[in-house]
N, CA and C of each residue as an Amber inpcrd file, in Angstrom:
protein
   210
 -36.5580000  19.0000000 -59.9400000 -36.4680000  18.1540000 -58.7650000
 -35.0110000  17.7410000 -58.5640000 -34.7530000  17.9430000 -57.6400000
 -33.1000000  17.6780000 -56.9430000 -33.2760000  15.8680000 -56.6800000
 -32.2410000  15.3900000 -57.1960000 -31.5140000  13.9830000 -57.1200000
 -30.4520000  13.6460000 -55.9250000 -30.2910000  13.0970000 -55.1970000
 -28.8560000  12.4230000 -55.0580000 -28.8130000  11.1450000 -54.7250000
 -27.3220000  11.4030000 -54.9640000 -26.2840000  10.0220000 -55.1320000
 -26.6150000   8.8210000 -54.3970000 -26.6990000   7.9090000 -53.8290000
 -26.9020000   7.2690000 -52.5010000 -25.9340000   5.8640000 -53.1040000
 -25.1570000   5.5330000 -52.3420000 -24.1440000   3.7240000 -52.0860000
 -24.8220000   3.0200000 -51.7920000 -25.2050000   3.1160000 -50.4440000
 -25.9410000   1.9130000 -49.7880000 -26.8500000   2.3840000 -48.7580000
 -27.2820000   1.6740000 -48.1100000 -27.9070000   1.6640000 -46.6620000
 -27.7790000   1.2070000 -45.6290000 -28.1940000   1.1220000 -44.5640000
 -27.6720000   0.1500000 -43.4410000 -29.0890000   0.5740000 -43.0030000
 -30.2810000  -0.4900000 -43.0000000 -31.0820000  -0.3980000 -41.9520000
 -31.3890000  -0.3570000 -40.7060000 -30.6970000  -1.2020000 -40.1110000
 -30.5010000  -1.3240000 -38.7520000 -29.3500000  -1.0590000 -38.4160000
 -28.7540000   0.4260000 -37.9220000 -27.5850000   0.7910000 -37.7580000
 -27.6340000   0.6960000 -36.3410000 -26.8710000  -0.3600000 -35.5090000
 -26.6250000  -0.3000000 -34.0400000 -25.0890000   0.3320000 -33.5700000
 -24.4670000   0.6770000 -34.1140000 -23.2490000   1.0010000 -33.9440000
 -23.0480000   2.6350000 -33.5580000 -22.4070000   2.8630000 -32.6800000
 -22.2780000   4.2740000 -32.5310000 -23.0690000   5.2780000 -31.7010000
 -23.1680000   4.3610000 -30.5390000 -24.4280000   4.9250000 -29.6660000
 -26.0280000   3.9260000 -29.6600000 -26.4550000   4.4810000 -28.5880000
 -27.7820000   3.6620000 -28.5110000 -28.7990000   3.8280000 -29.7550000
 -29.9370000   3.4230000 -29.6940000 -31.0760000   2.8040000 -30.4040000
 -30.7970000   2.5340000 -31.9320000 -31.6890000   2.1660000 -32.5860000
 -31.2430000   2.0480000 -34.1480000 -31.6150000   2.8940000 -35.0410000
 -30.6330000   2.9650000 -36.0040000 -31.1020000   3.8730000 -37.1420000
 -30.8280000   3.6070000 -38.7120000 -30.9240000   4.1680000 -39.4550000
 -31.3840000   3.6410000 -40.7330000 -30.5210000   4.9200000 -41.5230000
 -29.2840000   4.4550000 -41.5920000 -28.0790000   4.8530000 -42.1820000
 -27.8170000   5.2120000 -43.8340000 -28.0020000   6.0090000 -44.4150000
 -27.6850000   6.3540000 -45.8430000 -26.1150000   6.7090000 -45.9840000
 -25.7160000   6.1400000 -47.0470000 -24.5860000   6.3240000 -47.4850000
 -24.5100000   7.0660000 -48.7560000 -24.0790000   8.2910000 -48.7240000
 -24.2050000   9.1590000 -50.3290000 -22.9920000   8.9600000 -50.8110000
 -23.1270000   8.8970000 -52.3060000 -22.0750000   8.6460000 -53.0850000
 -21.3810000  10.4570000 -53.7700000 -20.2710000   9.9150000 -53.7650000
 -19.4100000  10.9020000 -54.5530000 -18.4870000  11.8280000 -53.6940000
 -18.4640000  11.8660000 -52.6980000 -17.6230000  12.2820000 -51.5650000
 -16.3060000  12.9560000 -52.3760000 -16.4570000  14.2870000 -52.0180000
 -14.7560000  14.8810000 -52.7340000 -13.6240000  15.4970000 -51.9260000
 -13.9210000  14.5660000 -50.8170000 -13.2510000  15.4640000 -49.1560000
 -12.0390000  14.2080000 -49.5520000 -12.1650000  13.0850000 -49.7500000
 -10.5980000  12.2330000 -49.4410000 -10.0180000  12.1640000 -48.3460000
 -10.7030000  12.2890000 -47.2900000 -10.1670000  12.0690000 -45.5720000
  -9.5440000  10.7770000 -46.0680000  -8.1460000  11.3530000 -45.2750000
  -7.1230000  10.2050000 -44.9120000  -7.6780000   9.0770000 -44.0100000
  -8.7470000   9.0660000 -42.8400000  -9.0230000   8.1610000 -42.5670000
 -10.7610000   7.5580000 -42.2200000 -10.5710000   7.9120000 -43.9750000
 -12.4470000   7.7310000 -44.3110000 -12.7660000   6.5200000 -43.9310000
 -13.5220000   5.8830000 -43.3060000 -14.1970000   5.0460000 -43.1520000
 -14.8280000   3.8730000 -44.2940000 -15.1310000   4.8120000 -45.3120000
 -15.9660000   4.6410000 -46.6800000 -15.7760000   4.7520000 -47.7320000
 -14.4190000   4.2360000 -48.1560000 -13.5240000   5.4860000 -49.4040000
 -14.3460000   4.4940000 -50.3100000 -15.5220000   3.6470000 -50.9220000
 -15.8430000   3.0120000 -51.4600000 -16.7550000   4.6040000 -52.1080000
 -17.1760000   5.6260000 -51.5140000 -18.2600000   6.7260000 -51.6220000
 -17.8440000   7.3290000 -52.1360000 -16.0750000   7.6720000 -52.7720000
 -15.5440000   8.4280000 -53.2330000 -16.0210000   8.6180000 -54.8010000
 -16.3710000   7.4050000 -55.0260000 -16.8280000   7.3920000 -56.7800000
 -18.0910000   8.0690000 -56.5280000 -17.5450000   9.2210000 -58.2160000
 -19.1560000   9.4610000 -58.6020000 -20.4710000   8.8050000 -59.3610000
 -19.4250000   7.5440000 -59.7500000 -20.6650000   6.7500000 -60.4850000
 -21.7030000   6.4990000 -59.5840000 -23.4590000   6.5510000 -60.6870000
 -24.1330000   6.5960000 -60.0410000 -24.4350000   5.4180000 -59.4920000
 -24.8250000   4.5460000 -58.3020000 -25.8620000   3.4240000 -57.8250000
 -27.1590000   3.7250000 -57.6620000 -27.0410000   4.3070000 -57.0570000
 -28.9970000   4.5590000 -56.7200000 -29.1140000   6.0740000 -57.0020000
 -30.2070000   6.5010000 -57.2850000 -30.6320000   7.9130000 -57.6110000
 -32.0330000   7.7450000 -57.1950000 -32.0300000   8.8810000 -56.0880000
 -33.1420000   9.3940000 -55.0410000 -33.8150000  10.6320000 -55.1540000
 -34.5590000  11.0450000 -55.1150000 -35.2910000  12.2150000 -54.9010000
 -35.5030000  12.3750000 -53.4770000 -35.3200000  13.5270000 -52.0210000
 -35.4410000  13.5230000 -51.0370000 -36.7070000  12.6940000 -50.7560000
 -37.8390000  12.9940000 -51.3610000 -39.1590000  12.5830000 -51.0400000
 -38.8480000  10.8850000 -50.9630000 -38.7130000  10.8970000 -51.8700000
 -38.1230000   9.0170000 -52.0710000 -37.8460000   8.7260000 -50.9900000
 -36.1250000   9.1990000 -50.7260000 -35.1650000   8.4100000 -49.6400000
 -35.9080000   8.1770000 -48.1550000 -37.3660000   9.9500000 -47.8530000
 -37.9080000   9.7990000 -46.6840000 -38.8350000   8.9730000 -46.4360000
 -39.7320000   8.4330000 -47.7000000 -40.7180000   7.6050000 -47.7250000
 -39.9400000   6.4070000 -47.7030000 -38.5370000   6.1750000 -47.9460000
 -38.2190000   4.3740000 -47.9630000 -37.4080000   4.4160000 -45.8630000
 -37.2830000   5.7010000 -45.6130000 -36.8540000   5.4720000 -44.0940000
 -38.1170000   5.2000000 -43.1450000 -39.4300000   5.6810000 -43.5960000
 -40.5130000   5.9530000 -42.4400000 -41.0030000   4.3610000 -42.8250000
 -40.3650000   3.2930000 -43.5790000 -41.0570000   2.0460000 -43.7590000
 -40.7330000   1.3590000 -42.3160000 -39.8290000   1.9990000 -41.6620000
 -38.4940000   1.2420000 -40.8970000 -39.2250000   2.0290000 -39.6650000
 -39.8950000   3.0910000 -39.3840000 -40.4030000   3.5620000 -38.3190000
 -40.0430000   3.1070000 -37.2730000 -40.9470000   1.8500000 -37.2560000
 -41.3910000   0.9040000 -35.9780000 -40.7480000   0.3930000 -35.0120000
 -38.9630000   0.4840000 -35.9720000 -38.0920000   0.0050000 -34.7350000
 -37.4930000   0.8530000 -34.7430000 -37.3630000   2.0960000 -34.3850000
 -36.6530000   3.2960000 -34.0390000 -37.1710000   3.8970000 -32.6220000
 -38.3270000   3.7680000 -32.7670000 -39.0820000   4.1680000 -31.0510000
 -38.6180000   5.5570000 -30.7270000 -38.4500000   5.5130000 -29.7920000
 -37.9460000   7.0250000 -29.0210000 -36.3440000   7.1480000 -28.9530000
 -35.4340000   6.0390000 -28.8620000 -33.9650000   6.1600000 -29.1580000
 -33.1280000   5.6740000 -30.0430000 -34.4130000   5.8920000 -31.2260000
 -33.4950000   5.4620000 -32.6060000 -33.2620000   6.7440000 -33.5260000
């Protein structure tokens, strides 16, 4: 079973266009963009460890406010 990394979340992501969405942040990033947003993702230490099945069953909790333009 495949794992990954995950930082954080943002449940209610309103930023960046209309409706809301439910934002994952993966950890370990090895790109180093000069103007990352997130250089907190650059570490590989672990925080959370997910299994896909996991991460989709903790987004569909959040369903309800996504509607049709989230």
């Amino acid at each position: 079973m495949i794992k990954g990394n995950i930082d954080s979340f943002e449940t209610m992501g309103l930023v960046d266009g209309p409706g809301v969405r439910f934002v994952v942040f993966m950890q370990g990033c090895p790109l180093r963009c000069a103007y990352c947003h997130n250089p907190e993702t650059w570490s590989d230490k672990k925080k959370i460890e997910m299994t896909a099945e996991e991460l989709v069953k903790k987004i569909l909790k959040y369903k309800p406010y996504f509607r049709d333009d989230g």
